[in-house]
Amino acid sequence: MTAAAAAVRLAERHAAAFAAPWDAAAFEALLGQAGVFVIEEPDGFILLRAVADEAEILTLAVCPSARRQGLGARLVSEGARAAAARGAVRLFLEVADDNAAALALYARAGFAEAGRRPGYYARPGGDRQDALILALNLPAALP
């Protein structure tokens, strides 16, 4: 499968999961970067970047019909293992501080707050929302 076809597929799944989705061009650009990889399942995916000894979850998308069934947790766990296999010892992500479902998912996975980005996310109507930077130490988190 070509990178362009993968980007279209990821953009479609992202659009099903988010009100402000990334387009295929954004996914194609990301997939072309060094260290970027994706783990896919039929109803969701996780996109990560691993560079040196750090990794970052760029996005995690689960179709609404598949939520609350463990898919997000499974993708985060698989992503953490894959990042560790690529040499990462710490995994980061950014999440809106008002996203209770995502915060609960990441807390269950062992992530802890490492920082805050005030006004990071733009909201409809011009409002801004803070992002929390969460981190997971991989050796301690992986079996």
Coordinates of N, CA and C in Angstrom, one line a residue:
M1 N 0.8 -1.2 0.0 CA 0.0 0.0 0.0 C 0.9 1.2 0.0
T2 N 0.5 2.2 -0.7 CA 1.3 3.5 -0.8 C 1.1 4.3 0.4
A3 N 2.0 5.2 0.6 CA 1.9 6.2 1.7 C 0.6 7.1 1.5
A4 N 0.4 7.4 0.3 CA -0.8 8.3 0.0 C -2.1 7.6 0.4
A5 N -2.2 6.3 0.0 CA -3.4 5.5 0.4 C -3.5 5.3 1.9
A6 N -2.4 5.1 2.5 CA -2.4 5.0 4.0 C -2.9 6.3 4.6
A7 N -2.4 7.4 4.1 CA -2.7 8.7 4.6 C -4.2 9.0 4.5
V8 N -4.8 8.6 3.4 CA -6.2 8.8 3.1 C -7.0 8.0 4.1
R9 N -6.6 6.7 4.3 CA -7.3 5.8 5.3 C -7.2 6.4 6.7
L10 N -6.0 6.9 7.1 CA -5.9 7.4 8.5 C -6.7 8.7 8.6
A11 N -6.7 9.5 7.6 CA -7.5 10.8 7.6 C -9.0 10.5 7.8
E12 N -9.5 9.5 7.1 CA -10.9 9.1 7.2 C -11.2 8.6 8.6
R13 N -10.3 7.8 9.2 CA -10.6 7.3 10.6 C -10.5 8.5 11.6
H14 N -9.5 9.4 11.4 CA -9.3 10.5 12.2 C -10.6 11.4 12.2
A15 N -11.2 11.6 11.0 CA -12.4 12.4 10.8 C -13.6 11.8 11.6
A16 N -13.6 10.5 11.6 CA -14.7 9.8 12.4 C -14.6 10.0 13.9
A17 N -13.3 10.3 14.3 CA -13.1 10.3 15.8 C -13.0 11.7 16.3
F18 N -12.7 12.7 15.5 CA -12.4 14.1 16.0 C -13.3 15.1 15.2
A19 N -13.6 16.2 16.0 CA -14.4 17.3 15.4 C -13.5 18.2 14.5
A20 N -12.2 18.2 14.8 CA -11.2 19.0 14.0 C -10.1 18.0 13.5
P21 N -10.5 17.2 12.5 CA -9.5 16.1 12.1 C -8.4 16.7 11.2
W22 N -7.3 15.8 11.2 CA -6.2 16.1 10.3 C -6.6 15.6 8.9
D23 N -6.1 16.3 7.8 CA -6.4 15.8 6.5 C -5.3 14.8 6.0
A24 N -5.6 14.2 4.8 CA -4.6 13.2 4.3 C -3.3 13.8 4.0
A25 N -3.2 15.1 3.6 CA -1.9 15.7 3.4 C -1.0 15.7 4.7
A26 N -1.7 16.0 5.8 CA -1.0 16.1 7.1 C -0.5 14.7 7.4
F27 N -1.3 13.7 7.2 CA -0.8 12.3 7.5 C 0.3 11.9 6.6
E28 N 0.2 12.2 5.3 CA 1.2 11.8 4.4 C 2.5 12.5 4.8
A29 N 2.5 13.7 5.2 CA 3.7 14.4 5.6 C 4.3 13.8 6.8
L30 N 3.5 13.4 7.8 CA 4.0 12.8 9.0 C 4.6 11.4 8.7
L31 N 3.9 10.6 7.9 CA 4.3 9.3 7.6 C 5.7 9.3 6.9
G32 N 6.0 10.4 6.2 CA 7.3 10.5 5.5 C 8.4 11.0 6.4
Q33 N 8.1 11.3 7.7 CA 9.2 11.7 8.6 C 9.9 10.5 9.2
A34 N 11.2 10.7 9.5 CA 11.9 9.7 10.2 C 11.3 9.4 11.5
G35 N 11.3 8.1 11.9 CA 10.9 7.7 13.2 C 9.4 7.6 13.4
V36 N 8.6 8.0 12.4 CA 7.1 8.0 12.6 C 6.6 6.6 12.1
F37 N 5.7 6.0 13.0 CA 5.1 4.7 12.7 C 3.7 4.7 13.2
V38 N 2.9 3.8 12.6 CA 1.5 3.7 13.0 C 1.2 2.2 13.3
I39 N 0.3 2.1 14.3 CA -0.3 0.8 14.6 C -1.8 0.9 14.3
E40 N -2.3 0.0 13.5 CA -3.7 0.1 13.1 C -4.5 -1.1 13.4
E41 N -5.8 -0.8 13.7 CA -6.8 -1.9 13.9 C -8.0 -1.4 13.0
P42 N -8.9 -2.2 12.7 CA -10.0 -1.8 11.9 C -10.8 -0.6 12.4
D43 N -10.9 -0.4 13.7 CA -11.7 0.7 14.3 C -10.8 1.8 14.9
G44 N -9.5 1.8 14.7 CA -8.7 2.8 15.3 C -7.2 2.7 14.9
F45 N -6.4 3.7 15.4 CA -5.0 3.6 15.2 C -4.3 4.5 16.2
I46 N -3.0 4.3 16.3 CA -2.2 5.2 17.1 C -1.0 5.5 16.2
L47 N -0.6 6.8 16.1 CA 0.5 7.3 15.3 C 1.5 7.8 16.3
L48 N 2.8 7.3 16.2 CA 3.8 7.7 17.1 C 5.1 8.1 16.3
R49 N 6.0 8.8 17.1 CA 7.3 9.1 16.5 C 8.3 8.8 17.6
A50 N 9.3 8.0 17.2 CA 10.4 7.6 18.1 C 11.7 8.2 17.5
V51 N 12.4 9.0 18.4 CA 13.7 9.6 18.0 C 14.6 9.4 19.2
A52 N 15.8 8.9 18.9 CA 16.8 8.7 20.0 C 16.1 7.9 21.1
D53 N 16.1 8.4 22.3 CA 15.5 7.6 23.4 C 14.1 8.1 23.9
E54 N 13.5 8.9 23.1 CA 12.2 9.4 23.4 C 11.2 9.1 22.3
A55 N 9.9 9.0 22.7 CA 8.9 8.8 21.7 C 7.7 9.7 22.1
E56 N 6.8 9.9 21.1 CA 5.7 10.8 21.3 C 4.5 10.2 20.6
I57 N 3.4 10.1 21.3 CA 2.1 9.8 20.6 C 1.6 11.0 19.9
L58 N 1.6 11.0 18.6 CA 1.1 12.1 17.8 C -0.4 12.2 17.8
T59 N -1.1 11.1 17.7 CA -2.5 11.0 17.7 C -3.0 9.6 18.0
L60 N -4.1 9.5 18.6 CA -4.8 8.2 18.9 C -6.2 8.4 18.5
A61 N -6.7 7.6 17.6 CA -8.1 7.8 17.1 C -8.8 6.4 17.2
V62 N -10.0 6.5 17.8 CA -10.8 5.3 17.9 C -12.2 5.7 17.5
C63 N -12.8 5.0 16.5 CA -14.1 5.3 16.0 C -15.1 5.3 17.2
P64 N -16.1 6.2 17.1 CA -17.0 6.3 18.2 C -17.7 5.0 18.6
S65 N -18.1 4.2 17.5 CA -18.8 2.9 17.8 C -17.9 1.9 18.5
A66 N -16.6 2.1 18.5 CA -15.7 1.1 19.2 C -15.1 1.6 20.5
R67 N -15.6 2.8 21.0 CA -15.1 3.3 22.2 C -15.6 2.6 23.4
R68 N -14.8 2.6 24.5 CA -15.2 2.0 25.8 C -15.2 0.5 25.7
Q69 N -14.4 -0.1 24.8 CA -14.3 -1.5 24.6 C -12.8 -2.0 24.7
G70 N -11.9 -1.1 25.1 CA -10.5 -1.5 25.4 C -9.6 -1.2 24.2
L71 N -10.1 -0.8 23.1 CA -9.2 -0.6 21.9 C -8.2 0.5 22.2
G72 N -8.6 1.6 22.7 CA -7.7 2.7 23.0 C -6.5 2.2 23.9
A73 N -6.9 1.5 25.0 CA -5.9 1.0 25.9 C -4.9 0.0 25.2
R74 N -5.5 -0.8 24.4 CA -4.7 -1.8 23.6 C -3.7 -1.1 22.7
L75 N -4.2 0.0 22.0 CA -3.3 0.7 21.1 C -2.2 1.4 21.8
V76 N -2.5 2.0 23.0 CA -1.5 2.7 23.8 C -0.5 1.7 24.2
S77 N -0.9 0.6 24.7 CA 0.0 -0.5 25.2 C 0.9 -1.0 24.0
E78 N 0.3 -1.2 22.9 CA 1.1 -1.7 21.7 C 2.1 -0.6 21.3
G79 N 1.6 0.6 21.3 CA 2.4 1.8 20.9 C 3.6 1.9 21.8
A80 N 3.4 1.8 23.1 CA 4.5 1.9 24.1 C 5.5 0.8 23.9
R81 N 5.0 -0.5 23.7 CA 6.0 -1.6 23.4 C 6.8 -1.3 22.1
A82 N 6.1 -0.9 21.1 CA 6.8 -0.6 19.8 C 7.8 0.5 20.0
A83 N 7.5 1.6 20.7 CA 8.4 2.6 21.0 C 9.6 2.1 21.8
A84 N 9.4 1.3 22.8 CA 10.5 0.8 23.5 C 11.4 -0.1 22.7
A85 N 10.8 -0.9 21.8 CA 11.5 -1.7 20.8 C 12.4 -0.9 19.9
R86 N 12.0 0.4 19.7 CA 12.8 1.3 18.8 C 13.8 2.1 19.7
G87 N 14.0 1.8 20.9 CA 15.0 2.4 21.8 C 14.5 3.5 22.7
A88 N 13.2 3.8 22.7 CA 12.7 4.9 23.5 C 12.6 4.4 25.0
V89 N 12.9 5.3 25.9 CA 12.8 5.0 27.3 C 11.7 5.8 28.0
R90 N 11.2 6.8 27.2 CA 10.2 7.7 27.7 C 9.2 8.0 26.6
L91 N 7.9 8.0 26.9 CA 6.9 8.2 25.9 C 6.1 9.4 26.4
F92 N 5.9 10.4 25.5 CA 5.2 11.6 25.8 C 3.9 11.8 24.9
L93 N 3.0 12.6 25.4 CA 1.9 13.0 24.6 C 1.3 14.3 25.1
E94 N 0.5 15.0 24.3 CA -0.2 16.2 24.7 C -1.7 15.9 24.6
V95 N -2.5 16.3 25.6 CA -3.9 16.1 25.7 C -4.6 17.3 26.3
A96 N -5.8 17.7 25.8 CA -6.5 18.8 26.4 C -6.8 18.5 27.8
D97 N -6.7 19.5 28.7 CA -6.9 19.3 30.1 C -8.4 19.1 30.5
D98 N -9.3 19.2 29.5 CA -10.7 19.0 29.7 C -11.2 17.7 29.1
N99 N -10.3 16.9 28.6 CA -10.6 15.6 27.9 C -10.6 14.5 29.0
A100 N -11.7 14.4 29.7 CA -11.7 13.5 30.8 C -11.5 12.0 30.4
A101 N -12.1 11.6 29.3 CA -12.0 10.2 28.9 C -10.5 9.9 28.5
A102 N -9.8 10.8 27.8 CA -8.4 10.5 27.4 C -7.6 10.6 28.7
L103 N -7.8 11.5 29.5 CA -7.0 11.6 30.8 C -7.1 10.3 31.6
A104 N -8.3 9.8 31.7 CA -8.5 8.5 32.4 C -7.8 7.4 31.7
L105 N -7.9 7.3 30.4 CA -7.2 6.2 29.6 C -5.7 6.3 29.9
Y106 N -5.1 7.5 29.8 CA -3.6 7.6 30.0 C -3.2 7.4 31.4
A107 N -4.0 7.8 32.4 CA -3.7 7.6 33.8 C -3.7 6.1 34.1
R108 N -4.7 5.3 33.5 CA -4.7 3.9 33.7 C -3.4 3.2 33.1
A109 N -2.9 3.8 32.0 CA -1.7 3.3 31.3 C -0.4 3.7 32.1
G110 N -0.5 4.5 33.1 CA 0.6 4.9 33.9 C 1.3 6.2 33.6
F111 N 0.7 7.0 32.7 CA 1.2 8.3 32.4 C 1.0 9.3 33.5
A112 N 2.0 10.2 33.7 CA 1.9 11.2 34.7 C 2.1 12.6 34.1
E113 N 1.6 13.6 34.7 CA 1.7 15.0 34.2 C 3.2 15.4 34.3
A114 N 3.7 16.0 33.1 CA 5.1 16.4 33.1 C 5.2 17.9 32.7
G115 N 4.0 18.5 32.4 CA 4.0 19.9 32.1 C 2.7 20.4 31.5
R116 N 2.6 21.6 31.2 CA 1.3 22.2 30.7 C 1.6 23.3 29.6
R117 N 0.8 23.3 28.6 CA 0.9 24.3 27.6 C -0.3 25.2 27.6
P118 N -0.3 26.4 28.2 CA -1.5 27.2 28.3 C -2.0 27.6 26.9
G119 N -3.3 27.5 26.8 CA -4.0 27.9 25.6 C -3.5 27.2 24.3
Y120 N -3.1 26.0 24.4 CA -2.5 25.3 23.3 C -3.5 24.9 22.2
Y121 N -4.7 24.5 22.6 CA -5.7 24.1 21.7 C -6.7 25.2 21.4
A122 N -7.0 25.4 20.1 CA -8.0 26.4 19.7 C -9.4 25.7 19.7
R123 N -10.4 26.3 20.3 CA -11.7 25.8 20.3 C -12.6 26.6 19.5
P124 N -13.8 26.1 19.1 CA -14.8 26.9 18.3 C -15.1 28.1 19.1
G125 N -15.3 29.2 18.4 CA -15.6 30.4 19.0 C -14.4 31.2 19.5
G126 N -13.2 30.7 19.3 CA -12.0 31.4 19.6 C -11.5 31.1 21.0
D127 N -12.2 30.3 21.8 CA -11.6 29.9 23.1 C -10.4 29.1 22.9
R128 N -9.5 29.1 24.0 CA -8.3 28.3 24.0 C -8.3 27.4 25.2
Q129 N -7.8 26.2 25.0 CA -7.7 25.2 26.1 C -6.3 24.8 26.3
D130 N -6.0 24.6 27.6 CA -4.6 24.1 28.0 C -4.4 22.7 27.5
A131 N -3.2 22.4 27.2 CA -2.8 21.0 27.0 C -1.9 20.5 28.1
L132 N -2.1 19.3 28.6 CA -1.2 18.7 29.5 C -0.2 17.9 28.8
I133 N 1.0 17.9 29.2 CA 2.0 17.1 28.7 C 2.2 15.9 29.6
L134 N 1.9 14.7 29.1 CA 2.0 13.5 29.9 C 3.2 12.7 29.5
A135 N 3.8 12.0 30.5 CA 4.9 11.2 30.2 C 4.8 9.8 30.9
L136 N 5.4 8.8 30.2 CA 5.5 7.4 30.7 C 6.9 6.9 30.6
N137 N 7.5 6.5 31.7 CA 8.8 5.9 31.7 C 8.6 4.4 31.2
L138 N 9.1 4.1 30.0 CA 8.8 2.8 29.4 C 9.4 1.6 30.1
P139 N 10.6 1.6 30.6 CA 11.1 0.4 31.2 C 10.3 0.0 32.5
A140 N 9.8 1.0 33.2 CA 9.0 0.7 34.4 C 7.6 0.3 34.0
A141 N 7.1 0.6 32.8 CA 5.7 0.4 32.4 C 5.6 -0.9 31.6
L142 N 6.6 -1.4 31.0 CA 6.5 -2.6 30.2 C 6.9 -3.9 30.9
P143 N 6.1 -4.9 30.6 CA 6.4 -6.2 31.3 C 7.7 -6.8 30.8

